Amino acid sequence: MRNALSVILALGLLGLAGGTAAASQVAVTYKVDVGPVTLTTVRFILDVGADTVTSTARIKSNGLANLFAEYSAVARATSLINGGAPQPVSFDLVREREKDIRRATLSWTADGDLTYEPQSPRPERREDIARALNSRVTDPITAVLRIGTAGETPCPSVHEVFDGRDVFELALTDKGAGHLDDGAAYQGMVQHCEVRWTPLAGRAKEKNVPGDSYDVAFAPVGKLPTGQQLWLPVDLRGSLKGLPFRAYAGELETAE
């Protein structure tokens, strides 16, 4: 589930502002279904300013999942939008599983230099992460904005992401245009992409966690204050241990 949650955090939190390009706030509730059961919910609030986007996302295990291990996470991010590729400013992620709490805090200077805490106590892992970090690496939520403003469509494109524990690559392959009409809050024209998650450094790479592929539908939801067209994910599908899973926007609220 860890790999899927990384991708959901990086792809499935910002979704859905269809027809609300001028909205100053968008709140979305995502459901993550594994088989016929909703195991995780994600509540995301996105605030759009003239030159920054701030966001808060809350991930929580649901229903039967709590019988095995209760999981929750809260992510907060600030991203700078200035007409080019969105730039990360800060990212804070708190994960809690039962009574085990882990926190990661990332911050970028105006020159793009990244600092983060805590760093791994293992020298080899720290060095591996340091080698993988470069000026292209961003946090999971800013990555969504970069994907969404990559061009006329969100795929093909490649993005490097760091969540404080793992550096990973998201490689998007164009799978063609289509139409979404099966239960998500957004229904209409979408661009289908295959998204390949590949660990580059950190815990997952060290443990030889294999990469995963996901099918993601993006919708053209409007424009940023910079005038850039913004595509955002509205549906994500894959498999977990042989079972199909789907993350999709179930509720939407907007405010002018």
C-alpha positions as a Python dict, from the first residue, in 0.01 Angstrom:
ca = {
    (1, 'M'): (0, 0, 0),
    (2, 'R'): (296, 233, 61),
    (3, 'N'): (379, 267, -310),
    (4, 'A'): (19, 339, -401),
    (5, 'L'): (-17, 602, -127),
    (6, 'S'): (298, 775, -258),
    (7, 'V'): (140, 802, -600),
    (8, 'I'): (-200, 901, -460),
    (9, 'L'): (-27, 1174, -258),
    (10, 'A'): (160, 1289, -565),
    (11, 'L'): (-121, 1249, -816),
    (12, 'G'): (-453, 1208, -647),
    (13, 'L'): (-482, 1496, -405),
    (14, 'L'): (-523, 1803, -616),
    (15, 'G'): (-797, 1677, -850),
    (16, 'L'): (-1108, 1841, -969),
    (17, 'A'): (-1180, 2204, -1016),
    (18, 'G'): (-1378, 2159, -1336),
    (19, 'G'): (-1548, 2481, -1440),
    (20, 'T'): (-1413, 2666, -1135),
    (21, 'A'): (-1096, 2827, -1269),
    (22, 'A'): (-1171, 3147, -1075),
    (23, 'A'): (-1233, 2970, -745),
    (24, 'S'): (-1003, 3071, -460),
    (25, 'Q'): (-1056, 2741, -277),
    (26, 'V'): (-1132, 2387, -386),
    (27, 'A'): (-1209, 2107, -139),
    (28, 'V'): (-1215, 1749, -262),
    (29, 'T'): (-1284, 1420, -86),
    (30, 'Y'): (-1121, 1120, -251),
    (31, 'K'): (-1209, 758, -195),
    (32, 'V'): (-956, 479, -238),
    (33, 'D'): (-1131, 147, -307),
    (34, 'V'): (-947, -185, -295),
    (35, 'G'): (-1172, -445, -450),
    (36, 'P'): (-1529, -361, -343),
    (37, 'V'): (-1425, -191, -16),
    (38, 'T'): (-1329, 173, 52),
    (39, 'L'): (-1012, 142, 261),
    (40, 'T'): (-881, 499, 254),
    (41, 'T'): (-1025, 848, 222),
    (42, 'V'): (-838, 1166, 132),
    (43, 'R'): (-963, 1515, 215),
    (44, 'F'): (-784, 1789, 23),
    (45, 'I'): (-816, 2167, 42),
    (46, 'L'): (-642, 2378, -221),
    (47, 'D'): (-610, 2758, -185),
    (48, 'V'): (-504, 2951, -496),
    (49, 'G'): (-347, 3295, -459),
    (50, 'A'): (-205, 3536, -714),
    (51, 'D'): (143, 3382, -700),
    (52, 'T'): (124, 3089, -457),
    (53, 'V'): (-79, 2774, -403),
    (54, 'T'): (-116, 2640, -49),
    (55, 'S'): (-267, 2303, 27),
    (56, 'T'): (-359, 2065, 305),
    (57, 'A'): (-432, 1696, 253),
    (58, 'R'): (-552, 1443, 509),
    (59, 'I'): (-528, 1070, 438),
    (60, 'K'): (-703, 826, 670),
    (61, 'S'): (-762, 453, 665),
    (62, 'N'): (-1127, 360, 665),
    (63, 'G'): (-1355, 76, 772),
    (64, 'L'): (-1202, -272, 751),
    (65, 'A'): (-852, -132, 701),
    (66, 'N'): (-853, -22, 1066),
    (67, 'L'): (-882, -384, 1176),
    (68, 'F'): (-527, -440, 1047),
    (69, 'A'): (-350, -109, 1112),
    (70, 'E'): (-498, 239, 1147),
    (71, 'Y'): (-313, 479, 921),
    (72, 'S'): (-336, 854, 875),
    (73, 'A'): (-123, 1124, 716),
    (74, 'V'): (-142, 1501, 691),
    (75, 'A'): (50, 1685, 419),
    (76, 'R'): (86, 2063, 390),
    (77, 'A'): (262, 2241, 104),
    (78, 'T'): (326, 2584, -43),
    (79, 'S'): (415, 2619, -412),
    (80, 'L'): (518, 2928, -607),
    (81, 'I'): (349, 2990, -943),
    (82, 'N'): (506, 3253, -1170),
    (83, 'G'): (432, 3142, -1523),
    (84, 'G'): (707, 2882, -1551),
    (85, 'A'): (721, 2542, -1385),
    (86, 'P'): (568, 2570, -1034),
    (87, 'Q'): (841, 2584, -770),
    (88, 'P'): (833, 2417, -426),
    (89, 'V'): (860, 2638, -118),
    (90, 'S'): (776, 2406, 170),
    (91, 'F'): (635, 2061, 236),
    (92, 'D'): (545, 1899, 567),
    (93, 'L'): (421, 1540, 600),
    (94, 'V'): (315, 1368, 923),
    (95, 'R'): (241, 995, 906),
    (96, 'E'): (80, 803, 1192),
    (97, 'R'): (29, 428, 1210),
    (98, 'E'): (-133, 330, 1539),
    (99, 'K'): (99, 507, 1790),
    (100, 'D'): (401, 540, 1561),
    (101, 'I'): (434, 900, 1436),
    (102, 'R'): (682, 1004, 1167),
    (103, 'R'): (736, 1357, 1036),
    (104, 'A'): (925, 1494, 736),
    (105, 'T'): (980, 1865, 670),
    (106, 'L'): (1122, 2001, 344),
    (107, 'S'): (1202, 2363, 257),
    (108, 'W'): (1352, 2535, -44),
    (109, 'T'): (1540, 2867, -60),
    (110, 'A'): (1473, 3126, -328),
    (111, 'D'): (1775, 2984, -512),
    (112, 'G'): (1623, 2636, -510),
    (113, 'D'): (1844, 2483, -239),
    (114, 'L'): (1667, 2207, -45),
    (115, 'T'): (1701, 2122, 322),
    (116, 'Y'): (1506, 1850, 499),
    (117, 'E'): (1459, 1688, 838),
    (118, 'P'): (1495, 1430, 969),
    (119, 'Q'): (1773, 1275, 768),
    (120, 'S'): (1829, 903, 779),
    (121, 'P'): (2061, 780, 1055),
    (122, 'R'): (2213, 545, 795),
    (123, 'P'): (2510, 711, 618),
    (124, 'E'): (2466, 503, 303),
    (125, 'R'): (2101, 605, 269),
    (126, 'R'): (2178, 972, 333),
    (127, 'E'): (2447, 968, 65),
    (128, 'D'): (2218, 785, -178),
    (129, 'I'): (1947, 1049, -129),
    (130, 'A'): (2198, 1335, -158),
    (131, 'R'): (2317, 1201, -494),
    (132, 'A'): (1959, 1180, -621),
    (133, 'L'): (1856, 1532, -517),
    (134, 'N'): (1896, 1800, -783),
    (135, 'S'): (1728, 2119, -902),
    (136, 'R'): (1453, 1920, -1077),
    (137, 'V'): (1334, 1740, -764),
    (138, 'T'): (1015, 1870, -606),
    (139, 'D'): (767, 1768, -336),
    (140, 'P'): (465, 1545, -417),
    (141, 'I'): (205, 1822, -429),
    (142, 'T'): (409, 2068, -634),
    (143, 'A'): (475, 1773, -867),
    (144, 'V'): (102, 1763, -943),
    (145, 'L'): (109, 2129, -1047),
    (146, 'R'): (413, 2065, -1265),
    (147, 'I'): (246, 1767, -1430),
    (148, 'G'): (-71, 1968, -1481),
    (149, 'T'): (111, 2259, -1647),
    (150, 'A'): (369, 2055, -1842),
    (151, 'G'): (215, 2145, -2181),
    (152, 'E'): (-94, 2096, -2392),
    (153, 'T'): (-148, 1763, -2211),
    (154, 'P'): (9, 1620, -1894),
    (155, 'C'): (173, 1333, -2079),
    (156, 'P'): (427, 1247, -2190),
    (157, 'S'): (640, 1400, -1914),
    (158, 'V'): (886, 1290, -1644),
    (159, 'H'): (910, 1427, -1289),
    (160, 'E'): (1139, 1360, -993),
    (161, 'V'): (981, 1376, -648),
    (162, 'F'): (1101, 1366, -284),
    (163, 'D'): (867, 1309, 11),
    (164, 'G'): (1133, 1324, 284),
    (165, 'R'): (1199, 950, 281),
    (166, 'D'): (1208, 840, -82),
    (167, 'V'): (1318, 1001, -406),
    (168, 'F'): (1115, 859, -692),
    (169, 'E'): (1038, 920, -1056),
    (170, 'L'): (694, 960, -1211),
    (171, 'A'): (709, 892, -1584),
    (172, 'L'): (387, 961, -1776),
    (173, 'T'): (307, 795, -2109),
    (174, 'D'): (25, 916, -2333),
    (175, 'K'): (-260, 660, -2361),
    (176, 'G'): (-503, 877, -2559),
    (177, 'A'): (-809, 1091, -2497),
    (178, 'G'): (-1131, 951, -2356),
    (179, 'H'): (-1441, 1019, -2149),
    (180, 'L'): (-1499, 954, -1778),
    (181, 'D'): (-1856, 878, -1673),
    (182, 'D'): (-1843, 603, -1411),
    (183, 'G'): (-1906, 744, -1068),
    (184, 'A'): (-1638, 1009, -1009),
    (185, 'A'): (-1745, 1363, -919),
    (186, 'Y'): (-1596, 1473, -1251),
    (187, 'Q'): (-1756, 1341, -1567),
    (188, 'G'): (-1643, 1444, -1910),
    (189, 'M'): (-1339, 1462, -2137),
    (190, 'V'): (-1012, 1324, -1995),
    (191, 'Q'): (-659, 1243, -2105),
    (192, 'H'): (-549, 890, -2013),
    (193, 'C'): (-189, 838, -1906),
    (194, 'E'): (11, 545, -1778),
    (195, 'V'): (214, 660, -1478),
    (196, 'R'): (520, 459, -1385),
    (197, 'W'): (648, 498, -1026),
    (198, 'T'): (1018, 412, -991),
    (199, 'P'): (1222, 450, -668),
    (200, 'L'): (1550, 635, -721),
    (201, 'A'): (1691, 663, -368),
    (202, 'G'): (1590, 614, -6),
    (203, 'R'): (1416, 339, 183),
    (204, 'A'): (1224, 190, -110),
    (205, 'K'): (1531, 177, -335),
    (206, 'E'): (1740, 24, -57),
    (207, 'K'): (1481, -248, -3),
    (208, 'N'): (1457, -317, -379),
    (209, 'V'): (1088, -227, -392),
    (210, 'P'): (982, -280, -754),
    (211, 'G'): (828, 1, -956),
    (212, 'D'): (453, 14, -1016),
    (213, 'S'): (235, 135, -1302),
    (214, 'Y'): (-98, 314, -1269),
    (215, 'D'): (-365, 430, -1512),
    (216, 'V'): (-455, 793, -1445),
    (217, 'A'): (-724, 1010, -1606),
    (218, 'F'): (-651, 1385, -1614),
    (219, 'A'): (-910, 1656, -1679),
    (220, 'P'): (-849, 2009, -1815),
    (221, 'V'): (-993, 2198, -1522),
    (222, 'G'): (-917, 2560, -1605),
    (223, 'K'): (-629, 2801, -1574),
    (224, 'L'): (-399, 2926, -1301),
    (225, 'P'): (-380, 3303, -1234),
    (226, 'T'): (-66, 3292, -1453),
    (227, 'G'): (-284, 3193, -1750),
    (228, 'Q'): (-140, 2841, -1766),
    (229, 'Q'): (-381, 2560, -1857),
    (230, 'L'): (-408, 2319, -1566),
    (231, 'W'): (-473, 1944, -1599),
    (232, 'L'): (-545, 1758, -1277),
    (233, 'P'): (-603, 1388, -1200),
    (234, 'V'): (-961, 1278, -1141),
    (235, 'D'): (-923, 898, -1145),
    (236, 'L'): (-633, 662, -1064),
    (237, 'R'): (-636, 283, -1098),
    (238, 'G'): (-393, -1, -1039),
    (239, 'S'): (-351, -318, -836),
    (240, 'L'): (-238, -402, -482),
    (241, 'K'): (-125, -757, -413),
    (242, 'G'): (-342, -884, -695),
    (243, 'L'): (-650, -681, -601),
    (244, 'P'): (-771, -388, -812),
    (245, 'F'): (-775, -46, -650),
    (246, 'R'): (-921, 286, -760),
    (247, 'A'): (-877, 638, -624),
    (248, 'Y'): (-1137, 887, -741),
    (249, 'A'): (-1295, 1219, -646),
    (250, 'G'): (-1623, 1149, -467),
    (251, 'E'): (-1717, 1498, -342),
    (252, 'L'): (-1634, 1852, -451),
    (253, 'E'): (-1682, 2191, -292),
    (254, 'T'): (-1565, 2528, -428),
    (255, 'A'): (-1560, 2884, -297),
    (256, 'E'): (-1516, 3206, -491),
}
